[in-house]
Amino acid sequence: MAIIYHEEKKLFEIRTERSSYLFGINGNGTIQHLYWGEPIAAAESVDLLKSRSHSSFDAAVDREAEEYGGWGGANYAEPGLKASFADGVRDLQLQAIGHTIEGEEALALHLKDAHYDLRVDVRYKVVGRHDLIERRVAIRNGEAEPVRIEQAMAALWSIGGLPDYRLTHVTGRWAGEHQLRSNLLSEGKKVLESRRGFTGPHANPWFAIDDGGASETAGRVWFGALAWSGNWKLVFERTTFGGVRVAGGVNDFDGAFSLAPGETYESPVFVGGFATGGFGQMSRALHQYEREEILPARGPRKVLYNSWEATEFAVNVRDQLALAEKAAQIGVERFVVDDGWFGERHSDRAGLGDWRVNAEKFPNGLEELIAAVKGLGMEFGLWVEPESVNPDSDLFRAHPDWIYRFPTRRSTPLRNQYLLNLGKPEVKHFVLDFMTELLSKHEISFIKWDLNRTVTEPGDSGNADTTHSVWNRHVANLYEIWAELRRRFPHVAFETCAGGGARIDLGILRYADQAWISDNTDARDRLTIQEGFTYAYSPSAMMCWVTEAPNGFNGRSLPLSYRFHSAMMGGLGIGANIGKWSEKEMAEAARYVSLYKEIRHLVTDGDQYRLASLRDSNIAAYQYVGRDGDEAVVFAFLQSEHFGGSERRLRLRGLDPEAVYEVRGDDGSEAWVRHGSTLMHLGLPLALRGDYASWLLRLRRIGESAKEA
Ligand code: DGJ
């Protein structure tokens, strides 16, 4: 791992364990990207470092691969920065005026406009062991007048030299997030974005690009993820002269802002990486990076119970106590009361914003329930939705001016609620204060922080902070609130939720320990959602619940074993009405919870291998291998059996070929003893029959080499 500046060649070299990333300053003064891929001898790339013109229509072809540039001159590719100066000039000429290298990790390129004192620091932080580079920019206005910033991307990535470029990303909707898509990019632009004020379920700010031939296990993949929970934009531009450029950052749509004299704008981080071992290796690199660098939580997730699907808004101390007793019986470690505990919250029509305990539902306050939950050996957790307000609430009656709105317009209610303008200092204080009071007064160990609507009519807050648009102020203040709450209450774990998985990204995951990834709790639908989630995000943050059969969303009845297997592949939760479960169901659930506790370190800290996907067969299988390689767990799911055909075998991955493993299924069948090589290449017969069948296998290393077996 190294950052080297080859002075005589004006060449920058970033070396990670398995990649070279090269750019240099060409004769035009353009900072030209040269190469990103397998390690090469950097100096030998220097013949690429030249300005290039095709015709008066394409006079600066080299700028299509600019490492970071502004809109100005003959640049027509998506720019990093677009700005207008106070005198009306809207042309940028960013020139390299120096750089700083700090150790093996950090590089900053210092750019400045040729005339105006507008400076851009393009920053790189190398996470070499995962072949990742974090990029971001800081833009400083040294002029005596404000500068209007119309677009400020966090990074531009260039990928060149492939015969084809295939983009893999996710799309989705409420209760159907993280659906994978792959398409070839032809010339022109493909834009993924959110204009809804938060990350959104419709797309997620990460991407993977390969040459069309990469698979789960092999092939070169370039990928990246943006750490921003507000309006974001990723532009994939296949340029006329053969490369692909990925520009990503805060969405410029309705996002222009004024940078006052002396002020600096800091972009979010956009991390990029390169893998040669296909999409699986890409995901494992991101998972490890998130666990080591991003997520506050370390170690396994607690098994939780959440009462939402059981009681919805009809929350009261008696029913919650009954559920808590049942939850404790099956081994739950954290009991969470969802929506409905506060104000006049009997439905989604009222009460949101009135964060006082409802005295009819909890005549002795929350303490009675908390004490009982703790007495049962569990932690207590609570749901909140601090950014929203129902018009029918004391908060709204007292502060109708706290919501987003334009003076001459009605605000659009969604789920019967408005969104508070978190950019207003008084709103930010209100949220911080009530959360502080809640967490100081009660022994709460877990907060599920929800958001159930998009932003509309984003009328300005009148805040004097000019470095952020209205949209961005919301996110910046949200991050500050979470950071402050984490400082004040270090023992409290936080979950990000936005009507399911609509606010999951590397920005919020710096503050959230875990994520509620979808309201859709059908265990089969979840396989697809969970698989898409794990392309970019770690299973350690992925919360999954076991709920009722038939499922409330699609009426599908799945065996309890299937529902557990599906939910045990991330952080396990129970969201069913366990008050109604039979003794047999309770006993089976207790067995699975206890089994989960034995294997969860593999799920949350191990390496995940996606063995088979329902996207291309009627089998799904996922394997998690412990970091020391001594243990593994496999989950396999059969969609529907076809009679005849060849015998199905499950080939495992990530094992030591020489080692001998004992393999035990949770169906009571006899254990196998097999070499790693056999398990990986010949595989095991897949003992699944019928429809919606599932299987859990545990592997334990019992011998070191073939000779010992
Ligand atoms: C949406 C969440 O995703 C659900 O789990 C639940 O908390 C409801 N909101 C409560 O209103």
XYZ file of C-alpha atoms and ligand atoms in Angstrom:
720
model
C 0.000 0.000 0.000
C 1.520 3.309 -1.004
C 0.947 6.754 -2.476
C 3.792 7.894 -4.705
C 4.264 11.044 -6.739
C 6.629 10.448 -9.679
C 7.756 14.055 -9.976
C 9.652 13.908 -13.262
C 6.632 12.314 -14.941
C 3.977 14.299 -13.031
C 2.361 10.996 -12.210
C 0.423 9.979 -9.081
C 0.340 6.328 -8.104
C -1.979 4.832 -5.493
C -1.197 1.201 -4.738
C -3.575 -0.978 -2.754
C -2.961 -4.652 -2.115
C -4.422 -5.764 -5.428
C -4.776 -2.624 -7.531
C -3.021 0.341 -9.115
C -4.783 3.685 -9.481
C -2.905 6.180 -11.657
C -3.371 9.743 -12.798
C -1.123 12.601 -13.813
C -0.954 16.183 -14.983
C -0.773 16.510 -18.756
C 0.504 19.312 -20.970
C -2.883 21.056 -20.851
C -2.768 21.151 -17.067
C -5.617 18.608 -17.030
C -5.412 16.089 -14.201
C -5.918 13.080 -16.358
C -6.959 9.692 -15.077
C -4.776 6.977 -16.630
C -5.458 3.583 -15.190
C -7.396 1.665 -12.510
C -7.010 -2.094 -12.327
C -4.535 -4.870 -11.533
C -1.142 -3.640 -10.284
C 1.192 -2.436 -13.038
C 4.546 -0.630 -13.239
C 3.175 2.890 -12.862
C 5.829 4.768 -14.800
C 5.058 2.721 -17.896
C 1.594 4.255 -18.146
C 3.048 7.657 -18.852
C 2.534 7.449 -22.614
C -1.190 7.801 -21.887
C -0.573 11.165 -20.244
C -1.144 13.546 -23.091
C -3.660 16.104 -24.146
C -5.774 14.905 -27.014
C -7.964 16.662 -29.535
C -10.160 15.097 -32.206
C -11.678 18.081 -33.987
C -13.171 21.426 -33.135
C -16.214 19.438 -31.963
C -14.134 17.400 -29.538
C -11.235 19.671 -28.816
C -10.310 18.296 -25.395
C -10.844 14.551 -25.468
C -8.486 14.124 -22.506
C -11.013 15.954 -20.337
C -13.406 13.025 -20.691
C -11.133 11.279 -18.190
C -10.436 14.226 -15.927
C -9.692 13.129 -12.386
C -11.693 16.089 -11.102
C -12.585 19.097 -13.184
C -14.954 21.986 -13.466
C -17.398 22.928 -16.181
C -15.575 25.346 -18.421
C -13.613 25.510 -21.640
C -14.191 22.635 -24.041
C -15.357 20.165 -21.400
C -18.669 18.517 -22.161
C -18.451 15.427 -19.985
C -20.283 15.478 -16.640
C -18.197 17.891 -14.550
C -17.143 17.613 -10.926
C -17.866 21.250 -10.210
C -20.075 23.886 -11.777
C -19.942 27.380 -10.326
C -20.935 30.991 -11.088
C -18.892 33.896 -9.850
C -20.375 37.156 -8.587
C -19.410 38.983 -11.800
C -21.435 36.579 -13.917
C -18.539 34.413 -15.122
C -19.661 30.781 -15.255
C -16.467 29.187 -16.516
C -14.034 27.210 -14.351
C -10.417 26.551 -15.100
C -9.152 24.411 -12.257
C -5.377 24.054 -12.227
C -3.190 21.898 -10.010
C -1.217 24.141 -7.659
C 0.284 21.433 -5.466
C -0.462 18.374 -3.433
C 0.017 16.925 0.031
C 0.786 13.295 0.776
C 0.372 12.122 4.346
C 1.941 8.754 5.010
C 0.645 5.793 3.042
C -2.976 6.737 3.403
C -3.854 10.269 2.435
C -3.394 12.426 -0.620
C -4.857 15.853 -1.328
C -4.590 17.505 -4.709
C -4.823 21.255 -4.452
C -6.629 22.888 -7.361
C -7.398 26.546 -7.924
C -9.230 28.465 -10.592
C -6.846 30.263 -12.977
C -8.287 33.653 -12.065
C -10.562 33.485 -9.044
C -9.628 32.359 -5.562
C -11.878 29.320 -5.620
C -9.951 26.317 -4.353
C -10.777 22.654 -4.561
C -8.999 20.038 -2.516
C -9.505 16.612 -4.064
C -8.912 14.182 -1.204
C -8.056 10.489 -1.290
C -7.867 8.123 1.639
C -6.570 4.676 0.820
C -8.052 1.632 2.516
C -5.436 -0.582 0.948
C -6.236 -3.922 2.534
C -9.705 -3.853 0.960
C -8.532 -2.256 -2.336
C -10.713 0.742 -1.641
C -10.123 4.458 -2.071
C -12.282 6.996 -0.273
C -12.649 10.225 -2.212
C -14.234 13.569 -1.422
C -13.700 17.263 -2.134
C -13.495 20.437 -0.070
C -14.364 23.640 -1.941
C -13.253 26.955 -0.461
C -14.328 30.391 -1.554
C -11.411 32.807 -1.057
C -13.151 35.564 -3.012
C -14.605 38.698 -1.455
C -18.019 37.870 -3.012
C -20.201 34.773 -2.712
C -19.801 32.035 -5.317
C -22.837 30.083 -6.472
C -22.181 26.341 -6.462
C -24.434 24.624 -8.971
C -22.939 21.145 -8.893
C -20.275 19.708 -6.608
C -19.650 16.011 -7.111
C -17.774 14.122 -4.433
C -15.689 12.241 -7.002
C -15.338 11.334 -10.651
C -14.196 7.807 -11.387
C -12.924 6.775 -14.812
C -12.995 3.232 -16.115
C -11.396 2.602 -19.479
C -10.328 -0.020 -21.944
C -13.219 -2.497 -21.641
C -14.973 -3.893 -24.699
C -18.299 -3.470 -22.919
C -19.442 -1.851 -19.723
C -22.170 -3.486 -17.689
C -23.736 -1.565 -14.854
C -25.162 -3.447 -11.875
C -27.302 -1.517 -9.404
C -30.510 -1.842 -7.422
C -33.963 -0.466 -7.896
C -37.068 -0.922 -5.776
C -40.069 0.521 -4.017
C -41.627 0.401 -0.575
C -41.730 -3.261 0.574
C -39.651 -4.283 -2.427
C -36.254 -2.662 -1.946
C -32.820 -3.742 -3.244
C -33.897 -5.453 -6.478
C -30.808 -6.128 -8.576
C -30.526 -4.963 -12.182
C -27.725 -5.324 -14.743
C -27.572 -3.494 -18.063
C -24.980 -2.722 -20.678
C -24.130 0.951 -20.941
C -24.113 2.375 -24.438
C -22.996 5.879 -25.314
C -24.844 8.518 -23.353
C -25.830 8.764 -19.725
C -27.623 6.641 -17.214
C -28.579 8.474 -14.042
C -29.486 6.936 -10.699
C -30.669 9.428 -8.139
C -32.947 10.477 -5.355
C -34.894 13.742 -5.387
C -37.044 12.698 -2.464
C -34.915 14.225 0.259
C -33.560 10.950 1.556
C -31.753 7.906 0.158
C -34.996 6.334 -1.030
C -36.167 2.807 -1.852
C -36.185 3.407 -5.622
C -32.437 3.286 -6.044
C -29.452 3.125 -3.737
C -26.196 5.071 -4.094
C -23.832 2.276 -5.035
C -22.783 0.752 -8.357
C -20.712 -2.011 -9.902
C -19.311 -1.984 -13.422
C -17.769 -4.951 -15.196
C -17.077 -5.872 -18.802
C -20.238 -7.933 -19.042
C -18.451 -11.161 -18.212
C -17.930 -10.984 -14.465
C -19.779 -13.497 -12.323
C -20.238 -14.036 -8.622
C -16.894 -15.812 -8.425
C -14.701 -14.376 -11.170
C -14.038 -11.300 -13.224
C -12.977 -7.699 -12.821
C -15.442 -5.386 -11.105
C -15.146 -1.664 -10.401
C -17.544 -0.424 -7.766
C -18.382 2.442 -5.465
C -20.785 3.699 -2.810
C -21.689 7.218 -1.774
C -22.031 8.153 1.902
C -25.028 10.475 1.667
C -28.578 10.112 3.009
C -30.208 13.015 1.180
C -30.717 13.829 -2.496
C -27.938 12.051 -4.354
C -26.963 11.441 -7.940
C -24.760 8.941 -9.746
C -24.160 9.621 -13.442
C -22.731 6.854 -15.618
C -21.513 8.361 -18.842
C -20.173 6.252 -21.648
C -18.249 8.803 -23.632
C -17.750 8.997 -27.405
C -14.113 8.053 -27.121
C -14.607 4.830 -25.293
C -14.437 5.269 -21.552
C -16.954 5.321 -18.749
C -17.008 8.059 -16.229
C -18.942 7.808 -12.977
C -19.755 11.116 -11.331
C -21.340 10.933 -7.907
C -22.313 13.223 -5.096
C -25.097 15.315 -3.695
C -27.794 15.855 -6.331
C -27.493 19.185 -8.090
C -31.236 19.132 -8.852
C -32.714 22.060 -6.890
C -29.483 21.904 -4.898
C -27.544 25.043 -5.855
C -26.218 27.008 -2.928
C -24.182 30.085 -2.285
C -20.732 29.774 -0.763
C -19.974 32.924 1.219
C -16.494 34.496 1.308
C -14.156 32.373 3.416
C -16.549 29.409 3.560
C -15.743 25.802 2.720
C -18.119 23.125 1.428
C -17.195 19.549 2.304
C -18.676 16.853 0.092
C -19.651 13.432 1.379
C -17.292 10.507 0.854
C -17.601 8.427 -2.321
C -15.660 5.200 -1.875
C -14.497 3.230 -4.898
C -12.925 -0.180 -5.258
C -11.626 -2.788 -7.638
C -11.987 -6.574 -7.418
C -10.733 -9.364 -9.652
C -12.778 -12.103 -8.015
C -16.219 -11.072 -9.248
C -19.210 -9.643 -7.402
C -18.669 -11.901 -4.405
C -15.218 -10.483 -3.748
C -16.575 -6.968 -4.238
C -19.254 -7.518 -1.609
C -16.871 -9.113 0.877
C -14.507 -6.132 0.545
C -17.387 -3.717 1.188
C -18.704 -5.804 4.100
C -15.319 -5.828 5.802
C -14.801 -2.137 5.153
C -18.192 -1.354 6.686
C -17.525 -3.508 9.722
C -14.044 -2.103 10.273
C -14.430 1.529 9.176
C -18.082 2.549 9.024
C -20.530 0.821 11.362
C -20.404 1.883 15.010
C -21.478 -1.605 16.109
C -18.950 -4.332 16.602
C -19.740 -8.000 17.078
C -22.993 -9.928 16.819
C -26.450 -8.342 16.804
C -28.856 -9.011 19.671
C -31.916 -11.130 18.918
C -34.835 -8.736 19.102
C -38.577 -8.908 19.333
C -40.616 -6.101 17.751
C -44.317 -5.794 18.460
C -45.328 -3.852 15.305
C -46.895 -6.654 13.278
C -48.500 -8.139 16.396
C -50.226 -5.058 17.782
C -49.712 -2.202 15.314
C -50.941 0.974 17.075
C -52.926 -0.913 19.743
C -50.050 -0.790 22.179
C -50.706 -1.096 25.925
C -48.768 -2.239 28.929
C -50.784 -5.416 29.472
C -50.381 -6.787 25.946
C -46.766 -5.735 25.698
C -46.012 -7.463 29.003
C -47.621 -10.635 27.732
C -45.555 -10.466 24.538
C -42.400 -9.761 26.536
C -42.919 -12.870 28.639
C -43.328 -14.986 25.537
C -40.319 -13.338 23.876
C -38.145 -14.116 26.896
C -39.241 -17.752 26.729
C -37.786 -18.172 23.262
C -34.501 -16.458 24.092
C -35.050 -12.913 22.801
C -32.451 -10.435 24.105
C -34.019 -7.098 23.207
C -37.735 -6.247 23.412
C -38.785 -3.345 21.201
C -42.055 -1.415 21.422
C -42.839 0.043 18.009
C -45.198 2.845 16.945
C -48.201 3.771 19.122
C -46.803 4.276 22.652
C -47.012 8.091 22.733
C -49.452 11.003 22.487
C -52.849 10.257 20.943
C -51.285 7.791 18.534
C -54.086 5.296 17.940
C -53.601 5.236 14.174
C -51.339 6.958 11.686
C -53.698 9.956 11.717
C -52.648 11.584 14.989
C -50.073 12.018 17.685
C -46.830 12.065 15.727
C -44.698 14.771 17.323
C -46.131 14.398 20.845
C -43.351 12.373 22.398
C -44.899 11.831 25.815
C -45.950 8.421 27.029
C -49.682 7.806 26.535
C -51.066 7.570 30.070
C -54.052 5.411 29.155
C -51.881 2.839 27.459
C -49.168 3.032 30.121
C -50.830 4.264 33.353
C -47.601 3.756 35.293
C -45.409 5.191 32.599
C -42.987 3.162 30.553
C -41.124 2.161 33.696
C -43.497 -0.661 34.552
C -42.848 -2.332 31.208
C -39.130 -1.542 31.169
C -38.669 -3.023 34.658
C -40.530 -6.170 33.627
C -38.568 -6.508 30.398
C -35.307 -6.114 32.273
C -36.536 -8.524 34.934
C -37.040 -11.043 32.140
C -33.395 -10.622 31.199
C -33.941 -8.495 28.081
C -32.986 -4.999 27.003
C -35.687 -2.480 26.216
C -35.967 -0.661 22.880
C -38.328 1.978 21.523
C -39.534 3.263 18.128
C -39.456 6.963 17.240
C -40.057 9.037 14.112
C -38.585 12.388 15.137
C -38.610 14.136 11.758
C -42.372 13.876 11.221
C -45.542 15.423 12.620
C -49.253 14.736 12.221
C -51.384 17.864 11.669
C -53.501 16.419 14.487
C -50.873 16.813 17.190
C -50.054 19.317 19.903
C -46.674 19.881 18.283
C -48.182 20.969 14.993
C -50.832 23.093 16.709
C -48.057 24.884 18.614
C -45.597 25.156 15.710
C -47.355 25.044 12.343
C -44.366 26.918 10.904
C -41.934 24.091 11.688
C -42.793 22.011 8.646
C -41.379 22.291 5.131
C -43.594 24.528 3.072
C -43.712 27.374 0.603
C -45.682 30.461 1.715
C -48.285 30.351 -1.060
C -48.720 26.556 -1.105
C -50.318 23.846 0.938
C -47.909 21.196 2.111
C -48.682 17.721 0.794
C -49.595 15.311 3.599
C -48.268 11.777 3.086
C -49.313 8.989 5.498
C -51.247 11.838 7.134
C -48.078 13.571 8.201
C -45.767 16.450 7.372
C -42.046 16.616 7.589
C -40.356 18.893 10.099
C -37.806 21.306 8.708
C -34.786 19.944 10.527
C -32.713 22.775 9.059
C -34.335 25.206 11.508
C -32.175 25.451 14.633
C -35.258 25.341 16.888
C -36.464 22.111 15.259
C -33.041 20.544 15.566
C -32.993 21.471 19.260
C -36.495 20.143 19.782
C -35.495 16.744 18.387
C -32.235 16.607 20.301
C -33.963 17.690 23.516
C -36.869 15.257 23.438
C -34.582 12.374 22.487
C -32.187 13.327 25.283
C -35.034 13.451 27.768
C -36.415 10.121 26.590
C -33.048 8.400 26.814
C -32.110 10.033 30.146
C -35.427 9.298 31.865
C -35.791 5.678 30.830
C -33.499 2.709 30.657
C -33.652 2.418 26.886
C -30.886 0.478 25.154
C -32.138 0.621 21.580
C -33.805 3.141 19.298
C -35.488 2.355 15.992
C -35.478 5.682 14.119
C -38.114 5.675 11.397
C -39.165 8.045 8.614
C -42.355 7.369 6.700
C -42.639 9.939 3.979
C -40.686 11.764 1.309
C -39.838 15.463 1.301
C -42.209 17.755 -0.588
C -42.453 21.553 -0.859
C -38.938 22.070 0.559
C -39.475 25.719 1.486
C -36.431 27.358 2.989
C -35.962 27.494 6.706
C -34.557 31.000 6.878
C -31.358 29.535 8.288
C -28.306 31.721 7.742
C -26.052 28.787 6.847
C -25.295 29.303 3.169
C -23.083 26.272 2.634
C -26.016 23.912 2.342
C -29.177 23.809 0.307
C -32.423 23.197 2.219
C -32.155 19.541 1.294
C -28.607 19.234 2.535
C -29.224 21.065 5.787
C -31.761 18.408 6.736
C -29.195 15.646 6.293
C -26.348 17.575 7.911
C -28.491 18.298 10.982
C -29.759 14.718 11.106
C -26.155 13.472 11.174
C -25.293 15.989 13.893
C -28.245 14.856 16.007
C -27.317 11.193 15.682
C -23.659 11.945 16.409
C -24.600 13.946 19.501
C -27.025 11.296 20.763
C -24.371 8.636 20.321
C -21.933 10.811 22.275
C -24.448 11.391 25.061
C -25.729 7.803 25.178
C -22.898 5.492 24.136
C -24.713 2.429 25.490
C -27.714 2.902 23.155
C -27.828 1.033 19.827
C -29.561 2.694 16.858
C -31.426 1.265 13.890
C -32.049 3.193 10.683
C -35.497 2.639 9.206
C -37.498 4.593 6.655
C -40.713 2.682 6.123
C -38.301 -0.244 5.714
C -35.073 0.169 3.769
C -35.396 3.661 2.351
C -32.542 5.236 4.294
C -29.602 2.899 4.034
C -26.278 4.196 2.752
C -22.709 4.592 3.960
C -23.627 8.018 5.399
C -26.277 6.918 7.893
C -24.435 3.669 8.613
C -21.698 5.726 10.288
C -24.279 6.413 13.005
C -26.611 3.418 12.849
C -25.633 0.019 14.168
C -28.162 -1.788 12.035
C -30.813 -1.266 9.384
C -34.416 -2.368 8.936
C -34.136 -3.256 5.268
C -37.773 -3.743 4.267
C -41.288 -3.790 5.674
C -41.890 -6.820 3.500
C -41.432 -9.692 5.944
C -42.373 -12.571 3.640
C -39.397 -14.896 4.030
C -39.290 -15.751 0.291
C -39.563 -12.140 -0.897
C -36.892 -11.332 1.640
C -34.411 -13.693 -0.002
C -34.360 -11.411 -3.057
C -34.311 -8.222 -0.990
C -31.581 -9.530 1.289
C -29.467 -10.723 -1.626
C -29.630 -7.287 -3.276
C -28.823 -5.639 0.055
C -25.690 -7.732 0.537
C -24.215 -6.648 -2.801
C -23.228 -3.411 -1.084
C -24.020 -3.772 2.603
C -22.883 -6.097 5.334
C -25.181 -8.837 6.680
C -24.127 -7.612 10.128
C -26.350 -4.550 9.611
C -29.217 -6.423 7.938
C -32.172 -6.887 10.287
C -34.599 -9.690 9.435
C -37.749 -10.728 11.271
C -39.638 -13.983 11.528
C -43.328 -13.118 11.152
C -46.695 -14.808 10.768
C -47.922 -17.449 8.358
C -49.844 -16.555 6.263
C -47.792 -13.426 5.740
C -49.745 -10.171 6.002
C -48.212 -8.809 2.803
C -48.793 -11.578 0.299
C -50.780 -14.247 2.101
C -48.040 -16.840 1.646
C -47.707 -19.499 4.336
C -44.157 -20.655 4.817
C -42.918 -23.223 7.338
C -41.473 -21.756 10.527
C -38.141 -23.390 9.675
C -38.017 -21.523 6.319
C -38.927 -18.263 8.020
C -36.160 -18.736 10.561
C -33.561 -19.799 8.007
C -34.304 -16.726 5.916
C -34.127 -14.405 8.939
C -31.027 -16.001 10.462
C -28.898 -14.737 7.560
C -28.604 -11.291 9.154
C -29.531 -9.863 12.556
C -32.375 -12.084 13.774
C -35.615 -10.550 14.961
C -39.055 -11.933 15.741
C -41.978 -9.828 14.604
C -44.814 -12.343 14.828
C -47.752 -12.352 17.191
C -46.058 -14.873 19.470
C -48.916 -14.537 21.914
C -50.831 -16.814 19.562
C -48.077 -19.318 18.899
C -48.660 -22.906 19.990
C -46.329 -24.669 22.402
C -44.870 -26.546 19.464
C -44.145 -23.325 17.600
C -42.661 -21.754 20.716
C -40.380 -24.749 21.246
C -39.265 -24.721 17.621
C -38.630 -20.975 17.778
C -36.603 -21.366 20.987
C -34.480 -24.022 19.275
C -33.772 -21.728 16.330
C -32.985 -18.730 18.520
C -30.509 -20.807 20.480
C -28.988 -22.178 17.258
C -28.735 -18.641 15.914
C -26.792 -17.573 18.991
C -24.287 -20.326 18.215
C -23.775 -19.298 14.599
C -24.389 -15.538 14.576
C -20.688 -14.658 14.845
C -20.274 -16.308 11.421
C -23.182 -14.359 9.954
C -22.178 -10.963 11.284
C -18.379 -11.192 11.243
C -17.625 -13.905 8.689
C -17.199 -13.812 4.928
C -20.389 -14.232 2.945
C -20.504 -16.350 -0.222
C -23.625 -16.225 -2.397
C -23.658 -19.810 -3.684
C -26.855 -19.772 -5.708
C -29.500 -17.215 -6.491
C -33.203 -17.439 -7.242
C -32.418 -14.945 -9.988
C -30.990 -17.781 -12.065
C -32.338 -21.058 -10.690
C -34.900 -22.387 -8.267
C -32.282 -22.718 -5.540
C -30.893 -19.978 -3.337
C -27.933 -20.680 -1.065
C -25.691 -18.508 1.056
C -22.631 -19.484 3.032
C -20.874 -17.650 5.841
C -17.319 -18.650 6.712
C -15.751 -17.581 10.015
C -12.705 -15.346 9.772
C -10.479 -18.098 11.182
C -11.817 -20.564 8.611
C -12.673 -23.171 11.256
C -16.439 -22.928 10.996
C -19.064 -22.126 8.413
C -22.823 -22.132 8.061
C -24.857 -22.618 4.895
C -28.507 -21.732 4.257
C -30.187 -23.331 1.255
C -33.697 -22.733 -0.106
C -35.650 -24.612 -2.737
C -38.311 -22.624 -4.525
C -40.180 -25.498 -6.081
C -39.234 -29.034 -6.963
C -39.285 -30.253 -10.573
C -39.549 -33.988 -11.041
C -36.627 -35.591 -12.843
C -33.573 -33.684 -13.962
C -30.102 -34.144 -12.624
C -29.279 -34.513 -8.974
C -28.719 -31.127 -7.413
C -25.464 -30.611 -5.560
C -24.415 -27.696 -3.452
C -20.819 -26.610 -4.052
C -19.384 -24.613 -1.182
C -16.736 -21.901 -1.239
C -14.111 -20.260 0.906
C -12.946 -23.471 2.617
C -9.447 -24.827 3.084
C -9.191 -27.507 0.369
C -6.801 -29.556 2.472
C -8.797 -29.432 5.689
C -11.394 -31.964 6.735
C -14.792 -30.740 7.866
C -17.687 -32.276 9.691
C -20.919 -31.146 8.020
C -24.149 -31.371 9.977
C -27.629 -30.405 8.764
C -30.300 -29.068 11.118
C -32.730 -31.712 9.813
C -31.301 -34.398 12.094
C -29.661 -36.293 9.231
C -26.328 -38.008 9.691
C -23.231 -35.828 9.505
C -20.759 -36.007 6.611
C -17.002 -35.870 6.952
C -15.503 -34.361 3.824
C -12.428 -32.528 2.631
C -12.735 -28.869 1.800
C -11.755 -29.693 -1.775
C -14.604 -32.212 -2.088
C -17.124 -29.824 -0.578
C -16.063 -27.065 -2.948
C -15.721 -29.037 -6.175
C -17.987 -32.059 -5.950
C -20.341 -30.539 -3.426
C -23.027 -32.150 -1.310
C -26.313 -33.629 -2.486
C -28.991 -31.062 -1.820
C -31.535 -32.747 0.424
C -34.448 -30.476 -0.400
C -37.828 -31.600 -1.704
C -41.194 -30.063 -2.382
C -41.927 -26.331 -2.406
C -40.388 -23.699 -0.174
C -38.067 -26.152 1.507
C -35.005 -24.945 3.357
C -31.951 -26.327 5.063
C -29.238 -25.134 7.392
C -25.815 -26.801 7.425
C -23.021 -26.269 9.909
C -19.407 -26.996 9.085
C -16.628 -27.529 11.587
C -12.984 -28.114 10.753
C -11.966 -31.389 12.373
C -8.637 -32.107 10.689
C -5.840 -30.077 9.231
C -4.840 -32.043 6.194
C -5.738 -34.897 3.938
C -3.239 -37.107 5.721
C -4.930 -36.730 9.098
C -8.347 -37.743 7.878
C -42.637 1.710 9.142
C -41.644 0.713 9.664
O -40.846 0.218 8.640
C -42.411 -0.384 10.394
O -41.528 -1.394 10.792
C -43.112 0.239 11.553
O -42.173 0.738 12.459
C -44.056 1.331 11.082
N -43.379 2.284 10.254
C -44.666 2.053 12.244
O -45.425 3.119 11.886
